[in-house]
Amino acid sequence: MTDSSASTPPSMQQALQLLEQFRALIYDTHEPSLPTTVEPAWEAYKQALHTLFQIRHLALALCKGDLSYEIKEKGALAGALKALQANLRHITWQTQQVAQGDFTQRVEFMGEFSNAFNEMVCQLDRMAQELQTQQDELIRRNDNLILEVAERERAEAAEREQRQLAEALQAAAMALNATLNYEEVLDIILERVGDLIAYDSAVIMEVEGMRAYVRRAKNYYRYGEEIEKRVLESWFDIPQTPNLFTMFTTLKPLVIADVDQYAGWDRRKTGNPVRSWIGAPIYAHGQILAFFSLDKLEPNYYQEQHAHKLEMFANHAALAMVNARLFQEIQRLAVTDTLTGLYNRRYFFERACQEFTRSCRYHHPLTLIMCDLDHFKSVNDTYGHPAGDLVLQTISHLVLETVRKSDLVARFGGEEIILLLPETAPQYGESLAERLRQKIAATLIPVNNHSIAITASFGVCGAYPLDCRLEPRRAIEIMIELADQALYQAKQSGRNRVCLLLPDFTDKDASLESEMTA
């Protein structure tokens, strides 16, 4: 058999190759190769084949989603594919716009595809609106939930604060009810108020008439010894002290956020560097017993919420003070000298030991004064014992009127009067003794158409700091012995004078021990 291709004319063979290329371009999936050379008569077929090759590439690119392929071919088929490519590019852009939330995009030029696309966009628009509505509702509910949680947290915080306040007040009430000793009650009040309201320093001022006397002070030592002494010795004229007068007239707490902005604040009285201050009256049955005075070095620390706490605590403090005062009055009747109304000797030692212990605990000074009336025996011998009793009563009342309420005054025996001055430095005790001496010397006591003039001698013993290693009673005995020595010096120096001795506890004990050994 012979090869048929060998008998085929070359032109026919070229035509068959071109037809095979056309067929491959149309039907084959692999990339066909174009003929490199053809006879001139078949050049038009070659160009048609090249055009079909470009159209095939564009069609395959479109199938793969590649809209970037460009052809320069012209004609109906190429133009249709280019139009399709342009439409797909536009639809792609519109789809991107829809993806970015622009649901106004519409396709109007692709028949059924346009309808499907437009319906899809409308559906997406409805879904987006529904989602937005749901999102808005979710945001609203979330905001409400946040508000509810915040409100619940505030309520829980307020409840927790109220519970803590109630617990602190209950603990304070239990501590206050545990004693009827008035001095202990004052100490507990000043201690417990710090559990409710923080302070850098604080005092309790007891009201007598229209004056307020410092009865308890805490933490003023940190400002220096001079300021502490001034505070411990200070008293205030209530009508002339704006913050006290405000509380006195309103029976309400007072908050001064920054004392530098308070026109009525006077630092000259005590000199302490307070910046923020809060106070409250302690009163019962409309009568003011005392004032709280708390301060902070930090300005704008105290606010109105502190005032509410302090007012509630002041109510408990007032009840405790009233009960302690009633008990104190009952006790006083059992421990006072019937003639003079002064405390008796037994009670003096009991209270003096307590004051010594308290002075050690709070690092306060303590001063003791012995007073003896000069030539008292001659009064009894000349005018009789009733006249002597009247002189003792008069001098006792004069002493009570001169000293502070916190000072302890007792009849020590015969015509001797003993005074214990808590929180008082020796030099202030000496000054008080001098004032008493002058008042007594200037007093005329009428007896049976006569005016009796009498003088007194004073021995003062002050201690600061105290030797807290000693037993309280032993320490008081040493102070009495030294005051008695000072009194003896005053008598020996001509009477009607004041002498001061400062104790040296160690030397005193040593000398006493040597005397006992001898």
Short mmCIF file of C-alpha atoms in Angstrom, two decimals:
data_model
loop_
_atom_site.label_atom_id
_atom_site.label_comp_id
_atom_site.label_asym_id
_atom_site.label_seq_id
_atom_site.Cartn_x
_atom_site.Cartn_y
_atom_site.Cartn_z
CA MET A 1 0.00 0.00 0.00
CA THR A 2 1.30 3.39 -0.84
CA ASP A 3 1.28 6.46 1.43
CA SER A 4 -1.71 8.64 0.51
CA SER A 5 -0.03 11.82 1.66
CA ALA A 6 2.63 11.37 -0.83
CA SER A 7 0.12 11.54 -3.64
CA THR A 8 -1.67 14.62 -2.18
CA PRO A 9 -0.76 17.91 -3.77
CA PRO A 10 1.16 20.31 -1.48
CA SER A 11 -1.57 22.94 -1.55
CA MET A 12 -4.10 20.43 -0.40
CA GLN A 13 -1.72 19.24 2.32
CA GLN A 14 -1.34 22.83 3.55
CA ALA A 15 -5.12 23.20 3.61
CA LEU A 16 -5.51 20.07 5.66
CA GLN A 17 -2.94 21.36 8.17
CA LEU A 18 -4.82 24.64 8.52
CA LEU A 19 -8.11 22.81 8.98
CA GLU A 20 -6.47 20.66 11.62
CA GLN A 21 -5.30 23.84 13.39
CA PHE A 22 -8.83 25.27 13.22
CA ARG A 23 -10.20 22.05 14.65
CA ALA A 24 -7.60 22.00 17.45
CA LEU A 25 -8.32 25.62 18.39
CA ILE A 26 -12.02 24.86 18.60
CA TYR A 27 -12.05 21.44 20.23
CA ASP A 28 -8.72 20.67 21.92
CA THR A 29 -7.95 21.65 25.51
CA HIS A 30 -4.19 21.79 25.01
CA GLU A 31 -2.48 24.76 23.42
CA PRO A 32 -2.14 24.16 19.68
CA SER A 33 0.82 25.47 17.71
CA LEU A 34 0.28 27.75 14.77
CA PRO A 35 2.03 27.15 11.46
CA THR A 36 5.09 29.25 10.97
CA THR A 37 4.97 29.36 7.19
CA VAL A 38 2.21 28.86 4.66
CA GLU A 39 1.92 29.38 1.00
CA PRO A 40 0.87 32.85 -0.03
CA ALA A 41 -2.46 31.54 -1.24
CA TRP A 42 -3.23 30.39 2.27
CA GLU A 43 -2.12 33.58 4.14
CA ALA A 44 -5.73 34.71 4.76
CA TYR A 45 -6.44 31.39 6.38
CA LYS A 46 -3.41 31.86 8.56
CA GLN A 47 -4.66 35.30 9.72
CA ALA A 48 -8.09 33.85 10.42
CA LEU A 49 -6.41 31.12 12.38
CA HIS A 50 -4.43 33.75 14.39
CA THR A 51 -7.63 35.69 15.11
CA LEU A 52 -9.33 32.54 16.28
CA PHE A 53 -6.25 31.86 18.43
CA GLN A 54 -6.61 35.30 20.16
CA ILE A 55 -10.36 34.83 20.58
CA ARG A 56 -9.70 31.42 22.13
CA HIS A 57 -7.23 32.99 24.63
CA LEU A 58 -9.75 35.70 25.57
CA ALA A 59 -12.53 33.15 25.98
CA LEU A 60 -10.36 30.91 28.17
CA ALA A 61 -9.26 33.94 30.24
CA LEU A 62 -12.88 34.94 30.77
CA CYS A 63 -13.67 31.38 31.81
CA LYS A 64 -10.94 31.61 34.45
CA GLY A 65 -12.20 34.98 35.69
CA ASP A 66 -9.27 36.90 34.24
CA LEU A 67 -10.69 40.18 32.95
CA SER A 68 -7.32 41.74 32.24
CA TYR A 69 -6.57 39.94 28.96
CA GLU A 70 -6.54 42.33 26.00
CA ILE A 71 -6.87 41.56 22.26
CA LYS A 72 -6.65 43.87 19.28
CA GLU A 73 -8.70 41.69 17.01
CA LYS A 74 -11.84 43.09 15.46
CA GLY A 75 -14.99 41.61 14.15
CA ALA A 76 -18.36 40.49 15.42
CA LEU A 77 -17.09 37.58 17.50
CA ALA A 78 -14.15 39.50 18.98
CA GLY A 79 -16.36 42.52 19.59
CA ALA A 80 -18.95 40.36 21.36
CA LEU A 81 -16.27 38.90 23.64
CA LYS A 82 -14.84 42.36 24.33
CA ALA A 83 -18.34 43.60 25.19
CA LEU A 84 -18.83 40.62 27.47
CA GLN A 85 -15.45 41.38 29.09
CA ALA A 86 -16.42 45.03 29.60
CA ASN A 87 -19.78 44.02 31.09
CA LEU A 88 -18.09 41.57 33.42
CA ARG A 89 -15.64 44.27 34.49
CA HIS A 90 -18.52 46.63 35.22
CA ILE A 91 -20.43 43.91 37.08
CA THR A 92 -17.25 43.17 39.06
CA TRP A 93 -17.01 46.84 40.04
CA GLN A 94 -20.70 46.87 40.95
CA THR A 95 -20.22 43.72 43.01
CA GLN A 96 -17.37 45.42 44.87
CA GLN A 97 -19.62 48.41 45.53
CA VAL A 98 -22.33 46.10 46.83
CA ALA A 99 -19.73 44.38 49.04
CA GLN A 100 -18.91 47.81 50.48
CA GLY A 101 -22.57 48.37 51.32
CA ASP A 102 -23.88 50.20 48.25
CA PHE A 103 -27.12 48.34 47.56
CA THR A 104 -28.30 50.86 44.95
CA GLN A 105 -26.28 49.14 42.21
CA ARG A 106 -28.36 47.64 39.38
CA VAL A 107 -27.52 45.76 36.15
CA GLU A 108 -29.74 46.75 33.24
CA PHE A 109 -28.00 45.26 30.20
CA MET A 110 -27.68 41.49 30.66
CA GLY A 111 -31.21 40.08 30.53
CA GLU A 112 -31.86 37.22 32.91
CA PHE A 113 -28.50 37.74 34.62
CA SER A 114 -29.51 41.35 35.30
CA ASN A 115 -32.74 40.20 36.91
CA ALA A 116 -30.92 37.63 39.04
CA PHE A 117 -28.20 40.12 40.03
CA ASN A 118 -30.67 42.86 40.85
CA GLU A 119 -32.82 40.46 42.88
CA MET A 120 -29.72 39.33 44.75
CA VAL A 121 -28.78 42.94 45.53
CA CYS A 122 -32.33 43.68 46.72
CA GLN A 123 -32.22 40.60 48.93
CA LEU A 124 -28.84 41.64 50.31
CA ASP A 125 -30.23 45.11 50.95
CA ARG A 126 -33.15 43.66 52.90
CA MET A 127 -30.81 41.37 54.81
CA ALA A 128 -28.46 44.27 55.56
CA GLN A 129 -31.36 46.36 56.84
CA GLU A 130 -32.56 43.48 58.98
CA LEU A 131 -29.04 42.95 60.27
CA GLN A 132 -28.71 46.67 61.00
CA THR A 133 -32.03 46.61 62.84
CA GLN A 134 -30.90 43.58 64.82
CA GLN A 135 -27.53 45.20 65.46
CA ASP A 136 -29.20 48.41 66.65
CA GLU A 137 -31.43 46.36 68.94
CA LEU A 138 -28.42 44.42 70.19
CA ILE A 139 -26.53 47.66 70.85
CA ARG A 140 -29.54 49.09 72.67
CA ARG A 141 -29.87 45.96 74.79
CA ASN A 142 -26.14 45.92 75.41
CA ASP A 143 -26.21 49.57 76.49
CA ASN A 144 -29.12 48.81 78.79
CA LEU A 145 -27.25 45.82 80.14
CA ILE A 146 -24.16 47.96 80.77
CA LEU A 147 -26.32 50.51 82.58
CA GLU A 148 -28.00 47.78 84.60
CA VAL A 149 -24.64 46.25 85.51
CA ALA A 150 -23.23 49.66 86.46
CA GLU A 151 -26.33 50.43 88.52
CA ARG A 152 -26.12 47.03 90.17
CA GLU A 153 -22.44 47.57 90.93
CA ARG A 154 -23.22 50.98 92.40
CA ALA A 155 -26.01 49.48 94.45
CA GLU A 156 -23.76 46.65 95.61
CA ALA A 157 -20.99 49.12 96.44
CA ALA A 158 -23.45 51.28 98.39
CA GLU A 159 -24.80 48.21 100.15
CA ARG A 160 -21.28 47.03 100.91
CA GLU A 161 -20.36 50.46 102.26
CA GLN A 162 -23.51 50.58 104.38
CA ARG A 163 -22.77 47.10 105.69
CA GLN A 164 -19.21 48.08 106.55
CA LEU A 165 -20.49 51.24 108.22
CA ALA A 166 -23.05 49.27 110.21
CA GLU A 167 -20.40 46.74 111.26
CA ALA A 168 -17.99 49.50 112.29
CA LEU A 169 -20.73 51.29 114.23
CA GLN A 170 -21.75 48.05 115.90
CA ALA A 171 -18.15 47.32 116.87
CA ALA A 172 -17.76 50.86 118.20
CA ALA A 173 -21.02 50.60 120.15
CA MET A 174 -19.89 47.31 121.68
CA ALA A 175 -16.57 48.84 122.68
CA LEU A 176 -18.27 51.90 124.15
CA ASN A 177 -20.82 49.81 126.03
CA ALA A 178 -18.04 47.71 127.52
CA THR A 179 -17.13 50.46 129.99
CA LEU A 180 -18.77 53.21 131.98
CA ASN A 181 -15.49 54.87 132.84
CA TYR A 182 -15.78 58.35 131.35
CA GLU A 183 -12.08 58.71 130.57
CA GLU A 184 -11.99 55.32 128.86
CA VAL A 185 -15.08 56.26 126.86
CA LEU A 186 -13.30 59.35 125.52
CA ASP A 187 -10.27 57.27 124.57
CA ILE A 188 -12.44 54.67 122.81
CA ILE A 189 -14.36 57.38 120.95
CA LEU A 190 -11.15 58.89 119.58
CA GLU A 191 -9.78 55.45 118.68
CA ARG A 192 -12.95 54.13 117.03
CA VAL A 193 -13.75 57.18 114.95
CA GLY A 194 -10.60 56.39 112.99
CA ASP A 195 -12.17 53.08 111.90
CA LEU A 196 -14.86 55.06 110.09
CA ILE A 197 -13.02 58.16 108.91
CA ALA A 198 -9.29 58.42 108.29
CA TYR A 199 -7.43 61.32 109.89
CA ASP A 200 -3.88 62.50 110.39
CA SER A 201 -4.68 64.05 113.77
CA ALA A 202 -7.81 64.48 115.85
CA VAL A 203 -9.18 65.97 119.05
CA ILE A 204 -12.28 65.79 121.18
CA MET A 205 -13.26 69.17 122.60
CA GLU A 206 -15.61 69.14 125.58
CA VAL A 207 -18.08 72.00 125.86
CA GLU A 208 -18.38 73.99 129.06
CA GLY A 209 -20.67 76.97 128.73
CA MET A 210 -19.60 78.78 125.58
CA ARG A 211 -16.09 77.40 125.56
CA ALA A 212 -14.68 74.22 124.04
CA TYR A 213 -11.72 72.63 125.81
CA VAL A 214 -9.45 70.04 124.23
CA ARG A 215 -10.00 66.84 126.24
CA ARG A 216 -8.34 64.29 124.00
CA ALA A 217 -5.77 64.71 121.24
CA LYS A 218 -4.11 62.18 118.99
CA ASN A 219 -1.13 62.25 116.61
CA TYR A 220 -0.21 65.91 117.12
CA TYR A 221 3.24 64.82 118.24
CA ARG A 222 4.11 64.38 114.55
CA TYR A 223 3.95 68.17 114.10
CA GLY A 224 6.49 68.82 116.82
CA GLU A 225 6.50 69.15 120.58
CA GLU A 226 5.54 72.83 120.59
CA ILE A 227 2.43 72.33 118.46
CA GLU A 228 1.40 69.30 120.50
CA LYS A 229 1.63 71.30 123.73
CA ARG A 230 -0.34 74.18 122.25
CA VAL A 231 -3.08 71.82 121.13
CA LEU A 232 -3.27 70.03 124.48
CA GLU A 233 -3.53 73.34 126.34
CA SER A 234 -5.88 75.09 123.95
CA TRP A 235 -9.49 76.11 124.41
CA PHE A 236 -11.81 77.96 122.07
CA ASP A 237 -14.41 80.67 122.54
CA ILE A 238 -17.26 79.11 120.56
CA PRO A 239 -18.93 82.35 119.31
CA GLN A 240 -15.53 83.60 118.13
CA THR A 241 -14.64 80.35 116.33
CA PRO A 242 -16.67 80.17 113.10
CA ASN A 243 -16.48 76.43 112.48
CA LEU A 244 -17.42 75.57 116.07
CA PHE A 245 -20.15 78.19 116.18
CA THR A 246 -21.68 76.81 112.97
CA MET A 247 -21.89 73.33 114.47
CA PHE A 248 -23.10 74.76 117.78
CA THR A 249 -26.04 76.54 116.16
CA THR A 250 -26.98 73.94 113.54
CA LEU A 251 -26.22 70.72 115.46
CA LYS A 252 -24.86 69.43 112.15
CA PRO A 253 -21.42 68.27 110.99
CA LEU A 254 -19.25 70.69 109.05
CA VAL A 255 -16.84 69.89 106.22
CA ILE A 256 -14.06 72.27 105.22
CA ALA A 257 -12.47 70.72 102.14
CA ASP A 258 -9.57 73.18 102.17
CA VAL A 259 -9.02 75.37 105.21
CA ASP A 260 -6.95 77.79 103.12
CA GLN A 261 -10.20 78.66 101.34
CA TYR A 262 -12.14 79.08 104.62
CA ALA A 263 -12.21 82.68 105.74
CA GLY A 264 -12.74 81.87 109.41
CA TRP A 265 -9.78 79.54 109.84
CA ASP A 266 -7.08 80.75 112.22
CA ARG A 267 -3.83 78.78 112.31
CA ARG A 268 -2.38 80.95 115.05
CA LYS A 269 -4.24 79.10 117.78
CA THR A 270 -2.49 75.75 117.35
CA GLY A 271 -0.18 76.15 114.34
CA ASN A 272 -0.74 72.64 112.99
CA PRO A 273 -0.48 72.36 109.17
CA VAL A 274 -4.00 71.00 108.58
CA ARG A 275 -5.47 71.43 105.07
CA SER A 276 -8.73 69.45 105.10
CA TRP A 277 -10.98 69.42 108.19
CA ILE A 278 -14.22 67.85 109.36
CA GLY A 279 -16.07 68.27 112.64
CA ALA A 280 -19.32 67.22 114.26
CA PRO A 281 -21.17 68.08 117.45
CA ILE A 282 -21.69 65.34 120.02
CA TYR A 283 -25.02 66.17 121.61
CA ALA A 284 -27.93 64.61 123.49
CA HIS A 285 -31.37 66.06 124.18
CA GLY A 286 -30.39 69.22 122.33
CA GLN A 287 -27.39 69.88 124.59
CA ILE A 288 -23.92 69.80 123.06
CA LEU A 289 -21.50 67.72 125.07
CA ALA A 290 -18.42 67.93 122.86
CA PHE A 291 -17.06 68.40 119.34
CA PHE A 292 -15.20 66.07 117.03
CA SER A 293 -12.31 67.71 115.17
CA LEU A 294 -10.52 65.59 112.53
CA ASP A 295 -8.00 66.86 110.02
CA LYS A 296 -5.85 65.75 107.10
CA LEU A 297 -2.72 67.26 105.61
CA GLU A 298 -4.15 66.55 102.15
CA PRO A 299 -6.44 69.32 100.81
CA ASN A 300 -9.95 68.45 99.60
CA TYR A 301 -9.89 65.09 101.36
CA TYR A 302 -13.06 65.39 103.42
CA GLN A 303 -16.38 65.40 101.55
CA GLU A 304 -20.06 65.28 102.50
CA GLN A 305 -20.15 61.47 102.64
CA HIS A 306 -17.68 61.65 105.52
CA ALA A 307 -20.03 64.02 107.35
CA HIS A 308 -22.83 61.43 107.25
CA LYS A 309 -20.58 58.78 108.79
CA LEU A 310 -19.29 61.14 111.47
CA GLU A 311 -22.82 62.23 112.39
CA MET A 312 -23.93 58.62 112.85
CA PHE A 313 -20.91 57.84 115.00
CA ALA A 314 -21.47 61.02 117.03
CA ASN A 315 -24.90 59.70 118.03
CA HIS A 316 -23.32 56.56 119.50
CA ALA A 317 -20.61 58.65 121.14
CA ALA A 318 -23.20 60.95 122.72
CA LEU A 319 -25.11 58.02 124.22
CA ALA A 320 -21.91 56.54 125.62
CA MET A 321 -20.84 59.89 127.07
CA VAL A 322 -24.23 60.48 128.71
CA ASN A 323 -24.23 57.02 130.28
CA ALA A 324 -20.65 57.41 131.46
CA ARG A 325 -21.41 60.84 132.93
CA LEU A 326 -24.40 59.47 134.82
CA PHE A 327 -22.29 56.63 136.14
CA GLN A 328 -19.51 59.11 136.90
CA GLU A 329 -21.92 61.22 138.95
CA ILE A 330 -22.99 58.18 140.94
CA GLN A 331 -19.39 57.25 141.45
CA ARG A 332 -18.52 60.83 142.37
CA LEU A 333 -20.95 60.77 145.24
CA ALA A 334 -19.10 57.74 146.59
CA VAL A 335 -15.62 59.14 146.09
CA THR A 336 -15.96 62.79 147.10
CA ASP A 337 -15.14 64.53 150.30
CA THR A 338 -18.41 65.57 151.93
CA LEU A 339 -17.06 68.88 153.23
CA THR A 340 -15.31 70.28 150.16
CA GLY A 341 -16.94 68.36 147.32
CA LEU A 342 -13.46 67.40 146.12
CA TYR A 343 -12.46 63.83 145.41
CA ASN A 344 -11.19 61.84 148.36
CA ARG A 345 -7.72 60.44 148.72
CA ARG A 346 -8.61 56.84 147.77
CA TYR A 347 -10.22 57.87 144.51
CA PHE A 348 -7.36 60.21 143.71
CA PHE A 349 -4.89 57.31 143.68
CA GLU A 350 -7.22 55.21 141.55
CA ARG A 351 -7.68 57.92 138.94
CA ALA A 352 -4.07 59.07 139.08
CA CYS A 353 -2.86 55.56 138.22
CA GLN A 354 -5.23 55.47 135.26
CA GLU A 355 -4.00 58.84 134.04
CA PHE A 356 -0.37 57.76 134.37
CA THR A 357 -1.06 54.64 132.28
CA ARG A 358 -2.90 56.68 129.67
CA SER A 359 -0.17 59.30 129.55
CA CYS A 360 2.38 56.56 128.92
CA ARG A 361 0.29 55.05 126.17
CA TYR A 362 -0.17 58.31 124.29
CA HIS A 363 3.17 59.92 125.21
CA HIS A 364 1.55 62.82 127.07
CA PRO A 365 3.03 64.86 129.92
CA LEU A 366 1.65 64.67 133.46
CA THR A 367 1.89 67.25 136.26
CA LEU A 368 1.01 67.03 139.97
CA ILE A 369 0.45 69.96 142.38
CA MET A 370 0.30 69.91 146.18
CA CYS A 371 -1.45 72.89 147.81
CA ASP A 372 -1.38 73.63 151.54
CA LEU A 373 -3.16 76.57 153.19
CA ASP A 374 -0.75 78.72 155.19
CA HIS A 375 -1.40 79.11 158.96
CA PHE A 376 -4.71 77.26 158.67
CA LYS A 377 -4.54 76.13 162.31
CA SER A 378 -4.66 79.75 163.44
CA VAL A 379 -7.96 80.18 161.54
CA ASN A 380 -9.49 77.31 163.49
CA ASP A 381 -8.02 78.57 166.74
CA THR A 382 -9.15 82.17 166.15
CA TYR A 383 -12.53 81.79 164.44
CA GLY A 384 -13.48 78.21 165.24
CA HIS A 385 -13.77 75.05 163.16
CA PRO A 386 -16.93 76.15 161.29
CA ALA A 387 -14.96 79.11 159.97
CA GLY A 388 -12.12 76.76 159.02
CA ASP A 389 -14.62 74.54 157.17
CA LEU A 390 -15.94 77.57 155.28
CA VAL A 391 -12.39 78.55 154.29
CA LEU A 392 -11.73 75.02 153.00
CA GLN A 393 -14.98 75.02 151.03
CA THR A 394 -14.30 78.45 149.54
CA ILE A 395 -10.75 77.61 148.48
CA SER A 396 -11.89 74.24 147.08
CA HIS A 397 -14.54 75.90 144.94
CA LEU A 398 -12.03 78.50 143.79
CA VAL A 399 -9.66 75.73 142.70
CA LEU A 400 -12.42 73.86 140.85
CA GLU A 401 -13.46 77.03 139.04
CA THR A 402 -9.89 77.65 137.91
CA VAL A 403 -8.81 74.24 136.64
CA ARG A 404 -10.06 72.34 133.62
CA LYS A 405 -12.75 69.74 133.86
CA SER A 406 -10.22 67.08 132.90
CA ASP A 407 -7.98 67.97 135.85
CA LEU A 408 -8.22 65.83 138.97
CA VAL A 409 -8.62 67.72 142.27
CA ALA A 410 -8.80 65.95 145.65
CA ARG A 411 -8.62 66.71 149.36
CA PHE A 412 -5.46 64.94 150.38
CA GLY A 413 -5.82 65.48 154.10
CA GLY A 414 -6.57 68.31 156.52
CA GLU A 415 -5.95 71.55 154.65
CA GLU A 416 -4.00 69.92 151.81
CA ILE A 417 -5.39 69.87 148.27
CA ILE A 418 -3.77 67.78 145.52
CA LEU A 419 -4.18 68.33 141.78
CA LEU A 420 -3.28 66.03 138.87
CA LEU A 421 -3.13 67.69 135.45
CA PRO A 422 -3.28 65.23 132.51
CA GLU A 423 -1.67 66.22 129.23
CA THR A 424 0.00 69.18 130.94
CA ALA A 425 3.69 70.00 130.79
CA PRO A 426 5.47 71.00 134.05
CA GLN A 427 5.80 74.68 133.15
CA TYR A 428 2.05 74.94 132.49
CA GLY A 429 1.38 73.27 135.84
CA GLU A 430 3.64 75.82 137.50
CA SER A 431 1.72 78.63 135.76
CA LEU A 432 -1.59 77.22 136.99
CA ALA A 433 -0.26 76.99 140.54
CA GLU A 434 0.82 80.62 140.37
CA ARG A 435 -2.64 81.69 139.17
CA LEU A 436 -4.23 79.77 142.03
CA ARG A 437 -1.82 81.32 144.52
CA GLN A 438 -2.70 84.82 143.35
CA LYS A 439 -6.45 84.14 143.39
CA ILE A 440 -6.34 82.69 146.89
CA ALA A 441 -4.26 85.59 148.19
CA ALA A 442 -6.76 88.04 146.69
CA THR A 443 -9.81 86.30 148.19
CA LEU A 444 -11.47 87.61 151.35
CA ILE A 445 -13.75 85.12 153.12
CA PRO A 446 -16.51 86.72 155.26
CA VAL A 447 -16.98 84.96 158.61
CA ASN A 448 -19.04 86.41 161.48
CA ASN A 449 -18.62 90.03 160.43
CA HIS A 450 -14.97 89.40 159.74
CA SER A 451 -13.09 88.99 156.47
CA ILE A 452 -10.51 86.27 156.58
CA ALA A 453 -7.52 86.55 154.26
CA ILE A 454 -5.48 83.45 153.68
CA THR A 455 -2.59 82.37 151.48
CA ALA A 456 -1.41 79.04 150.16
CA SER A 457 1.89 77.42 149.28
CA PHE A 458 2.32 75.13 146.27
CA GLY A 459 4.67 72.31 145.36
CA VAL A 460 4.69 71.28 141.69
CA CYS A 461 6.10 68.10 140.19
CA GLY A 462 5.89 67.59 136.42
CA ALA A 463 7.14 64.76 134.27
CA TYR A 464 7.66 64.59 130.49
CA PRO A 465 8.57 62.16 129.23
CA LEU A 466 7.38 59.72 131.89
CA ASP A 467 9.32 56.70 133.08
CA CYS A 468 6.74 54.13 132.01
CA ARG A 469 8.79 51.24 133.36
CA LEU A 470 7.44 52.02 136.84
CA GLU A 471 4.23 50.65 138.24
CA PRO A 472 1.59 53.41 138.02
CA ARG A 473 1.01 53.64 141.78
CA ARG A 474 4.74 53.76 142.49
CA ALA A 475 5.18 56.50 139.90
CA ILE A 476 2.37 58.56 141.46
CA GLU A 477 3.83 58.06 144.94
CA ILE A 478 7.19 59.37 143.71
CA MET A 479 5.53 62.41 142.14
CA ILE A 480 3.63 63.09 145.40
CA GLU A 481 6.83 62.82 147.42
CA LEU A 482 8.60 65.26 145.11
CA ALA A 483 5.65 67.66 145.11
CA ASP A 484 5.64 67.45 148.91
CA GLN A 485 9.35 68.30 148.91
CA ALA A 486 8.66 71.27 146.65
CA LEU A 487 5.83 72.31 148.99
CA TYR A 488 8.21 72.08 151.94
CA GLN A 489 10.66 74.34 150.08
CA ALA A 490 7.86 76.84 149.47
CA LYS A 491 6.99 76.81 153.16
CA GLN A 492 10.61 77.20 154.18
CA SER A 493 11.05 80.06 151.71
CA GLY A 494 8.38 82.13 153.42
CA ARG A 495 5.09 80.56 152.30
CA ASN A 496 2.63 82.01 149.75
CA ARG A 497 4.77 80.87 146.84
CA VAL A 498 5.22 78.14 144.21
CA CYS A 499 8.15 75.74 143.92
CA LEU A 500 8.73 73.25 141.07
CA LEU A 501 10.69 69.98 141.15
CA LEU A 502 11.19 67.69 138.16
CA PRO A 503 11.37 63.98 138.99
CA ASP A 504 14.29 61.70 138.28
CA PHE A 505 12.54 58.39 138.76
CA THR A 506 15.69 56.32 138.55
CA ASP A 507 17.59 58.32 141.15
CA LYS A 508 14.52 58.51 143.36
CA ASP A 509 14.08 54.76 143.38
CA ALA A 510 17.79 54.27 144.02
CA SER A 511 17.76 56.65 147.00
CA LEU A 512 14.64 55.05 148.42
CA GLU A 513 16.17 51.59 147.99
CA SER A 514 19.34 52.69 149.78
CA GLU A 515 17.29 54.13 152.64
CA MET A 516 15.36 50.85 152.99
CA THR A 517 18.63 48.87 152.93
CA ALA A 518 20.12 51.08 155.60
#
